[in-house]
Coordinates of N, CA and C in Angstrom, one line a residue:
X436 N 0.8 -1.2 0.0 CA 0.0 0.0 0.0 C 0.9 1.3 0.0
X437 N 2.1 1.3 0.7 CA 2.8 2.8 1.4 C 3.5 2.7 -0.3
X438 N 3.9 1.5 -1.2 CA 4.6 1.5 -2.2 C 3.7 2.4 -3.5
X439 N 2.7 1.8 -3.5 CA 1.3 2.5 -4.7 C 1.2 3.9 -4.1
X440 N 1.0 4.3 -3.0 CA 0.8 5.6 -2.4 C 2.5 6.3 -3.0
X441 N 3.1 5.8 -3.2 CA 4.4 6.5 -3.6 C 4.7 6.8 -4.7
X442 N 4.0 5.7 -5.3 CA 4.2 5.4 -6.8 C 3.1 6.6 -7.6
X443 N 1.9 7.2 -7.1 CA 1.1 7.8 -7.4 C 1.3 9.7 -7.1
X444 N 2.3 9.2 -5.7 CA 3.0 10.6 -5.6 C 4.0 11.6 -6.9
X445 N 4.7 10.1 -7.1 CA 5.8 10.7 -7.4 C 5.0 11.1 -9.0
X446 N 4.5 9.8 -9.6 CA 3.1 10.2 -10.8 C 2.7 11.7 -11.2
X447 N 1.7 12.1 -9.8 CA 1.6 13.5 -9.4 C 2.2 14.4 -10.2
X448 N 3.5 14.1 -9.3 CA 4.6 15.4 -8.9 C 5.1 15.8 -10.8
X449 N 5.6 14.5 -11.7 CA 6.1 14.7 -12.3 C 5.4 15.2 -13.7
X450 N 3.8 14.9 -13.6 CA 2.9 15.6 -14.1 C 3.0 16.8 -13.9
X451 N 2.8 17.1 -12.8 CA 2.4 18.5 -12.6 C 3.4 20.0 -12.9
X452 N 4.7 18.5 -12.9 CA 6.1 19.6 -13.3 C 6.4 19.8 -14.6
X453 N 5.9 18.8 -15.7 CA 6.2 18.4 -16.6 C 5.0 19.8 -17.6
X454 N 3.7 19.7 -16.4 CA 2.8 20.9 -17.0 C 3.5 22.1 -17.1
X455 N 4.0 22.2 -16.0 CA 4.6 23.7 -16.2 C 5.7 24.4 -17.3
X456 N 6.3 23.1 -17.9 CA 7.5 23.6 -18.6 C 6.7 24.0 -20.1
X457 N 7.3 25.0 -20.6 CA 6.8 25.3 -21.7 C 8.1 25.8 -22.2
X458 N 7.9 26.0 -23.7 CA 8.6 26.0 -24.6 C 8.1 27.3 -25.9
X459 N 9.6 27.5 -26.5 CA 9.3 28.2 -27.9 C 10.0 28.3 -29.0
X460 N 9.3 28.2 -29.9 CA 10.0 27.4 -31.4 C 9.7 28.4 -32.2
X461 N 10.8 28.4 -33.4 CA 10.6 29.3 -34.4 C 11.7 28.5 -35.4
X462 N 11.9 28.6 -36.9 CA 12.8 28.6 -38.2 C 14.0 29.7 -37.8
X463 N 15.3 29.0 -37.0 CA 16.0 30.0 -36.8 C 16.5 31.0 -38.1
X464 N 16.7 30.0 -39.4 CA 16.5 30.5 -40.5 C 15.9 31.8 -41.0
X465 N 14.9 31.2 -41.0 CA 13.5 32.1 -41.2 C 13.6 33.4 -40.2
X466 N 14.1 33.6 -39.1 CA 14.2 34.5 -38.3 C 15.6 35.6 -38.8
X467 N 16.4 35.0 -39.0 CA 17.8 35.3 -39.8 C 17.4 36.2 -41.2
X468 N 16.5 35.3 -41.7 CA 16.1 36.1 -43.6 C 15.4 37.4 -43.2
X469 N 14.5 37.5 -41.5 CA 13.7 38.4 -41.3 C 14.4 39.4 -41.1
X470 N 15.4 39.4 -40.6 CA 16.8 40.7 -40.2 C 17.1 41.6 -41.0
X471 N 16.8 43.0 -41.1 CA 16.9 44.5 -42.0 C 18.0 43.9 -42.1
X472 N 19.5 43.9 -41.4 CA 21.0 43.4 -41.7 C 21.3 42.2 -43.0
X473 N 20.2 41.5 -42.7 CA 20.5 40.2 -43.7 C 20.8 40.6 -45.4
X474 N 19.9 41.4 -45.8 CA 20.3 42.2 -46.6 C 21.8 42.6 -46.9
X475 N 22.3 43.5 -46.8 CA 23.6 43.9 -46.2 C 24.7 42.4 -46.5
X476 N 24.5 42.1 -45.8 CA 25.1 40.7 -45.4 C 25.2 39.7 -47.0
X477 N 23.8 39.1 -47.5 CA 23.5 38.8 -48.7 C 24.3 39.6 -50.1
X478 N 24.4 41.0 -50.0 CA 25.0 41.3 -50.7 C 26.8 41.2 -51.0
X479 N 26.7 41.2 -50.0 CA 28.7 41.3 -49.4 C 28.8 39.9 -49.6
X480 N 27.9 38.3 -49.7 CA 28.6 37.7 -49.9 C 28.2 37.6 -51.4
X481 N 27.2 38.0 -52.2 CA 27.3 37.8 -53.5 C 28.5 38.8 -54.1
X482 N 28.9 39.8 -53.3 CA 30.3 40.5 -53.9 C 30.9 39.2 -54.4
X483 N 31.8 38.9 -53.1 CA 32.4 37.9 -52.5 C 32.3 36.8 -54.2
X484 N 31.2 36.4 -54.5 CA 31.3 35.2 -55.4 C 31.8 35.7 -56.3
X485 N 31.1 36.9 -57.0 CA 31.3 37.6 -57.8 C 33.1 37.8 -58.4
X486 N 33.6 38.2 -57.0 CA 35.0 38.2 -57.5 C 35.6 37.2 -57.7
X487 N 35.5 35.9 -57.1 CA 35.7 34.8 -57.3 C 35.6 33.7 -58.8
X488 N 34.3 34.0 -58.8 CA 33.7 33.1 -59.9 C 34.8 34.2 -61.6
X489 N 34.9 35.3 -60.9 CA 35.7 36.4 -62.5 C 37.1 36.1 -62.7
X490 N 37.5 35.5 -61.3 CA 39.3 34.7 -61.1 C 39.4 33.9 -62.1
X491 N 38.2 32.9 -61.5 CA 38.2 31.4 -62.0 C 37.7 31.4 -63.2
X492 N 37.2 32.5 -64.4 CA 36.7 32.4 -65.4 C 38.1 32.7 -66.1
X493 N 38.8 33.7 -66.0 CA 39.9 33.8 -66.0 C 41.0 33.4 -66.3
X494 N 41.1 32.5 -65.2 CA 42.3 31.2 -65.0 C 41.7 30.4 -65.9
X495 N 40.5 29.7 -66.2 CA 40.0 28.5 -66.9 C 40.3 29.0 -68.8
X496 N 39.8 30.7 -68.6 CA 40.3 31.0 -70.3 C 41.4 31.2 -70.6
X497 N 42.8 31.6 -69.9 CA 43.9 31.5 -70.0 C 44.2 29.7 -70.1
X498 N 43.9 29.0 -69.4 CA 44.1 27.4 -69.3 C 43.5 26.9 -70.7
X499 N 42.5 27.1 -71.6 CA 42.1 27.0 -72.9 C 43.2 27.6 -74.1
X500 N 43.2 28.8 -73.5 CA 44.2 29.3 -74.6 C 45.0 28.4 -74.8
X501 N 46.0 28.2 -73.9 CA 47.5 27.9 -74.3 C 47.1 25.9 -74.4
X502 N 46.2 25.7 -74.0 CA 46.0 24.3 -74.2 C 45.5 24.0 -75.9
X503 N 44.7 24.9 -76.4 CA 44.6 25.1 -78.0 C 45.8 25.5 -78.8
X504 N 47.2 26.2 -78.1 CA 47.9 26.2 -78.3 C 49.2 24.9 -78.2
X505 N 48.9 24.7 -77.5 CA 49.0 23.1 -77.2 C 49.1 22.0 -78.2
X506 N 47.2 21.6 -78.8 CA 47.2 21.0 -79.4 C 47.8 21.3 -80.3
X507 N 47.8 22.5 -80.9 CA 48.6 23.0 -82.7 C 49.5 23.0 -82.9
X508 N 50.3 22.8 -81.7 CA 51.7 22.5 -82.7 C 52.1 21.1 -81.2
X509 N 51.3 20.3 -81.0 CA 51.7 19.3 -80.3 C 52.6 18.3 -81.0
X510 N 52.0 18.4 -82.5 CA 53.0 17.2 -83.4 C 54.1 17.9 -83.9
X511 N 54.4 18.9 -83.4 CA 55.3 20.1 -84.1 C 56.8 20.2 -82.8
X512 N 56.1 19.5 -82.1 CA 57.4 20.2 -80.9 C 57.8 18.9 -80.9
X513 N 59.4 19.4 -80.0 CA 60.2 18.2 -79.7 C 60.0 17.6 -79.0
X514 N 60.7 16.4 -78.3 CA 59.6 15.8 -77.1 C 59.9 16.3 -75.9
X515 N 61.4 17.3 -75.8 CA 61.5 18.0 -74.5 C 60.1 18.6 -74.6
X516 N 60.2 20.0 -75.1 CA 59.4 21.1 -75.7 C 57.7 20.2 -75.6
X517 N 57.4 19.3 -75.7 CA 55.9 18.7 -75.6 C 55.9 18.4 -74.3
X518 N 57.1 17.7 -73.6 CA 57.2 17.5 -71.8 C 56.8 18.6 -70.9
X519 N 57.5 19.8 -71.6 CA 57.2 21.3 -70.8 C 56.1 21.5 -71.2
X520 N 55.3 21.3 -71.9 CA 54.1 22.0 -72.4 C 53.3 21.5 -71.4
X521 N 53.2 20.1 -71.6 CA 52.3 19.5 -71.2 C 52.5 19.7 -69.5
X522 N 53.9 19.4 -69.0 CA 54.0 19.9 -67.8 C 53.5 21.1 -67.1
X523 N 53.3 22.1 -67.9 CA 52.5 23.7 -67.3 C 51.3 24.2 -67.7
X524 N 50.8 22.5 -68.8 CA 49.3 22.2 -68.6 C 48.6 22.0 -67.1
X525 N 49.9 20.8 -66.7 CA 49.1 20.2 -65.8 C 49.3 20.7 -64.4
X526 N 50.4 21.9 -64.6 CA 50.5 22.8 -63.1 C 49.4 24.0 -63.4
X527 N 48.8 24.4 -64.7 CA 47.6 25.6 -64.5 C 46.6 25.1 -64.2
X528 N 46.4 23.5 -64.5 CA 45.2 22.6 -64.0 C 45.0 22.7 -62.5
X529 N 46.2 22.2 -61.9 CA 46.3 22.0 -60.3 C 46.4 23.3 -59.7
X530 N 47.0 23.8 -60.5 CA 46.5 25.7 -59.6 C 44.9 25.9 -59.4
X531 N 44.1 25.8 -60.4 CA 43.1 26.2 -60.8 C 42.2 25.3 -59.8
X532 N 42.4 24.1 -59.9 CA 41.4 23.2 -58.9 C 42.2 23.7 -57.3
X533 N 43.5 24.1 -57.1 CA 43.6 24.6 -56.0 C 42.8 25.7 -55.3
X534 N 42.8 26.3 -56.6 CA 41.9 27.9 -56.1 C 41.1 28.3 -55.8
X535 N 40.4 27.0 -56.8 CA 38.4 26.5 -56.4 C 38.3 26.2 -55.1
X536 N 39.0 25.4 -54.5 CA 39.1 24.9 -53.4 C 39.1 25.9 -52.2
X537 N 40.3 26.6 -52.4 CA 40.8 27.2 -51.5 C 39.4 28.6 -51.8
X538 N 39.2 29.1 -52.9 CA 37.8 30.1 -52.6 C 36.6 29.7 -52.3
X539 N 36.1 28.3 -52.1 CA 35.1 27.9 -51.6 C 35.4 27.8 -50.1
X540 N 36.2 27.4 -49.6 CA 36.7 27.7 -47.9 C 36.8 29.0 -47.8
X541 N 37.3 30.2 -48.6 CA 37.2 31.2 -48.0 C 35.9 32.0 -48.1
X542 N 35.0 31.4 -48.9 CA 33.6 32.0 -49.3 C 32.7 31.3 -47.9
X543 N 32.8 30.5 -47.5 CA 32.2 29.9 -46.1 C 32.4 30.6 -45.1
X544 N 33.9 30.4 -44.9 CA 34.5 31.3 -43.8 C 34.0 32.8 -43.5
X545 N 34.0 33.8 -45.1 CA 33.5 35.1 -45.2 C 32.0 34.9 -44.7
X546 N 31.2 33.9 -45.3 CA 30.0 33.7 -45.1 C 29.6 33.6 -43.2
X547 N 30.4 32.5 -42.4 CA 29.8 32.6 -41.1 C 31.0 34.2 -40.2
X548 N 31.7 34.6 -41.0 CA 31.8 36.2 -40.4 C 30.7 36.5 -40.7
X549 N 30.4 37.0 -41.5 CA 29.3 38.1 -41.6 C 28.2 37.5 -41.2
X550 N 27.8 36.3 -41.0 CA 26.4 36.1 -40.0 C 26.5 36.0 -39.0
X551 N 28.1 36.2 -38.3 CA 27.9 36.2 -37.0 C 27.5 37.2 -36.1
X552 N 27.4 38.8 -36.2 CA 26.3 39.4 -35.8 C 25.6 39.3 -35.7
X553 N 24.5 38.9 -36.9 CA 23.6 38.9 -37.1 C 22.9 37.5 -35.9
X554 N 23.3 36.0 -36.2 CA 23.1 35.4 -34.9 C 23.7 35.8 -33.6
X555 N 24.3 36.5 -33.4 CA 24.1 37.1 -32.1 C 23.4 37.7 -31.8
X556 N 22.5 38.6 -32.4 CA 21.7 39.9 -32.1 C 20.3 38.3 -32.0
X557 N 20.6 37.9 -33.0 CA 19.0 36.8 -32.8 C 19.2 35.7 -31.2
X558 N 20.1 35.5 -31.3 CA 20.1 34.8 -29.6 C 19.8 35.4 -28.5
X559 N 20.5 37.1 -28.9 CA 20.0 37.5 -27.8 C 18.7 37.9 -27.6
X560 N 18.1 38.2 -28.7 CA 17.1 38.5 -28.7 C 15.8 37.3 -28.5
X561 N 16.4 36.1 -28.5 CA 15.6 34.8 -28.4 C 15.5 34.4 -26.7
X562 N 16.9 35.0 -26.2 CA 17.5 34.9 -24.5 C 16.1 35.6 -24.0
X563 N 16.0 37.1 -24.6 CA 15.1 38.0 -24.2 C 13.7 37.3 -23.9
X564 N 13.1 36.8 -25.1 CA 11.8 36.5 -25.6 C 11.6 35.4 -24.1
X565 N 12.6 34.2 -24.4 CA 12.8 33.2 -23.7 C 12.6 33.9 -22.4
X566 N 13.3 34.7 -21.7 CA 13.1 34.9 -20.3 C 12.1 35.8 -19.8
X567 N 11.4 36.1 -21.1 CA 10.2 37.3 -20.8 C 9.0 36.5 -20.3
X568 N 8.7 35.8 -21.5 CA 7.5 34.3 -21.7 C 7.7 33.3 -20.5
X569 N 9.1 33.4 -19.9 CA 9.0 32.1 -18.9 C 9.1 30.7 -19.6
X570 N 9.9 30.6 -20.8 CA 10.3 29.5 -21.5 C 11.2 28.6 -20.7
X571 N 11.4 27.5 -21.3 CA 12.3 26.4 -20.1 C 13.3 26.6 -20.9
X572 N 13.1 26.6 -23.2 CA 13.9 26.5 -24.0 C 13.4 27.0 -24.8
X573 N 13.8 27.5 -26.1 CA 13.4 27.7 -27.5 C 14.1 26.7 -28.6
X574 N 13.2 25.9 -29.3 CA 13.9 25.3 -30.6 C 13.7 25.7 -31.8
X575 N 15.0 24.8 -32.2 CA 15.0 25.8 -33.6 C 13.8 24.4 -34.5
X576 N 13.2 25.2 -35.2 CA 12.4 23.8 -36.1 C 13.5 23.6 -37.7
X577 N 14.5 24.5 -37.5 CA 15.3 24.0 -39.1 C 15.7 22.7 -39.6
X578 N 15.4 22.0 -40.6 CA 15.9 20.9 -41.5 C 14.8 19.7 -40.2
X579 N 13.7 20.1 -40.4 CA 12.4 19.0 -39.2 C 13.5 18.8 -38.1
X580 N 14.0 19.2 -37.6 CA 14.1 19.5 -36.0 C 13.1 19.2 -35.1
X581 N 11.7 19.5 -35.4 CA 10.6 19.7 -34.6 C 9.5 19.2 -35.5
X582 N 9.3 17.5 -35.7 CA 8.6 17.4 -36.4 C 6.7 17.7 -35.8
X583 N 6.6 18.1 -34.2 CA 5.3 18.1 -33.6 C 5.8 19.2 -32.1
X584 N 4.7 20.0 -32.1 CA 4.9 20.5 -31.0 C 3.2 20.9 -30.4
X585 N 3.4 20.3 -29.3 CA 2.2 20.3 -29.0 C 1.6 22.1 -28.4
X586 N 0.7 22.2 -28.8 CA 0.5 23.9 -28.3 C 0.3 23.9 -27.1
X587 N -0.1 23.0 -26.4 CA -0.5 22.9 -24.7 C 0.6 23.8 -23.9
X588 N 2.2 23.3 -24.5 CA 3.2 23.3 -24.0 C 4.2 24.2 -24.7
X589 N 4.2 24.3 -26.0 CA 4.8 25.1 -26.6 C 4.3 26.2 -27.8
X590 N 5.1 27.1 -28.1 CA 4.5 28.3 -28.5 C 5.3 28.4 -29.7
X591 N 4.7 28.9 -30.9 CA 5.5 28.6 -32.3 C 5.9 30.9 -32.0
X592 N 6.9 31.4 -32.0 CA 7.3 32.3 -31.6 C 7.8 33.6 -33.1
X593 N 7.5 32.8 -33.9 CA 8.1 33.4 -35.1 C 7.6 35.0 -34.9
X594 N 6.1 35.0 -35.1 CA 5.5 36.7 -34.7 C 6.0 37.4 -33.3
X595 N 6.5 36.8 -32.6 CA 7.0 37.8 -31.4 C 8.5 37.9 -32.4
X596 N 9.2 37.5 -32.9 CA 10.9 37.8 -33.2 C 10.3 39.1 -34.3
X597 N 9.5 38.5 -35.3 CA 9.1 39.6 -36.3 C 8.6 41.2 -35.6
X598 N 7.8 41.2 -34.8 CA 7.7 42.3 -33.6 C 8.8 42.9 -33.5
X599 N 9.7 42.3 -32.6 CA 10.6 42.5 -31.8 C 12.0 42.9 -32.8
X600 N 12.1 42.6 -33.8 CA 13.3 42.6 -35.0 C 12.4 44.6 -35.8
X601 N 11.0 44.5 -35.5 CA 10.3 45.7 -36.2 C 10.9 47.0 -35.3
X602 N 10.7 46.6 -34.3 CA 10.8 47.4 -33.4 C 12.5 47.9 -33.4
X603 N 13.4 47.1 -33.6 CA 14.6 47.5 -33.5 C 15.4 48.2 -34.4
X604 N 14.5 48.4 -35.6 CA 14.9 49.0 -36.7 C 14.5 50.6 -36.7

């Protein structure tokens, strides 16, 4: 008996605590694209590609040229003179796949600089919401994160950030 009596306590208790927690969810995403800043941001990194992708157009027509130059007199050269050729074929090739490489790491890298403001201003501002409302947590619903959230318990928050992001502008 004193075991069921305990067993119905603790039942109780963990309901009743379990009621109280609540929660708030929003597309951290979606909250990010909402930011006057993001603008700003979007553009600096389409600069960013911009100057990149004009390198690598560049390098790749220069790498054509002398490779058509190449072929036309490939039966024409000696076999030193076809060894070098083909030798600084294959180092404009390996530069070129170098470059790609190495500007897609720096186009990421530029990429989470410049968002990092911007999620800071949204965390804090999520800290805010979160401790105003009496949240336990806020999740993010990005990539189904959150495939169900029951409304009893949690609160989809997207219109308070939109508010609160209006107001700060």
């Amino acid at each position: 008996m004193k075991k069921l009596a305990l067993f119905f306590l603790f039942t109780f208790l963990s309901l009743s605590i379990s009621a109280q927690i609540r929660f708030g969810y929003l597309s951290y995403g979606e909250a990010i694209r909402l930011m006057p800043e993001n603008e700003n941001v979007k553009k600096n990194i389409a600069f960013l590609h911009e100057q990149y992708d004009e390198e690598t157009k560049r390098a790749e027509e220069d790498f054509n040229r002398k490779y058509e130059i190449f072929l036309e007199g490939q039966t024409t050269f000696a076999p030193v003179i076809l060894k070098k050729r083909q030798a600084e074929l294959q180092d404009l090739l390996n530069r070129s796949i170098s470059f790609k490489k190495e500007a897609d790491r720096l186009l990421k890298q530029a990429e989470q600089q410049l968002y990092a403001p911007l999620k800071a201003k949204l965390d804090s501002l999520l800290k805010q919401i979160g401790y105003e409302k009496g949240y336990a947590f806020i999740l993010n619903t990005d990539n189904d994160g959150l495939p169900f959230a029951n409304p009893a318990f949690g609160e989809d928050i997207t219109e308070l950030v939109k508010e609160a992001l209006k107001k700060d502008d």
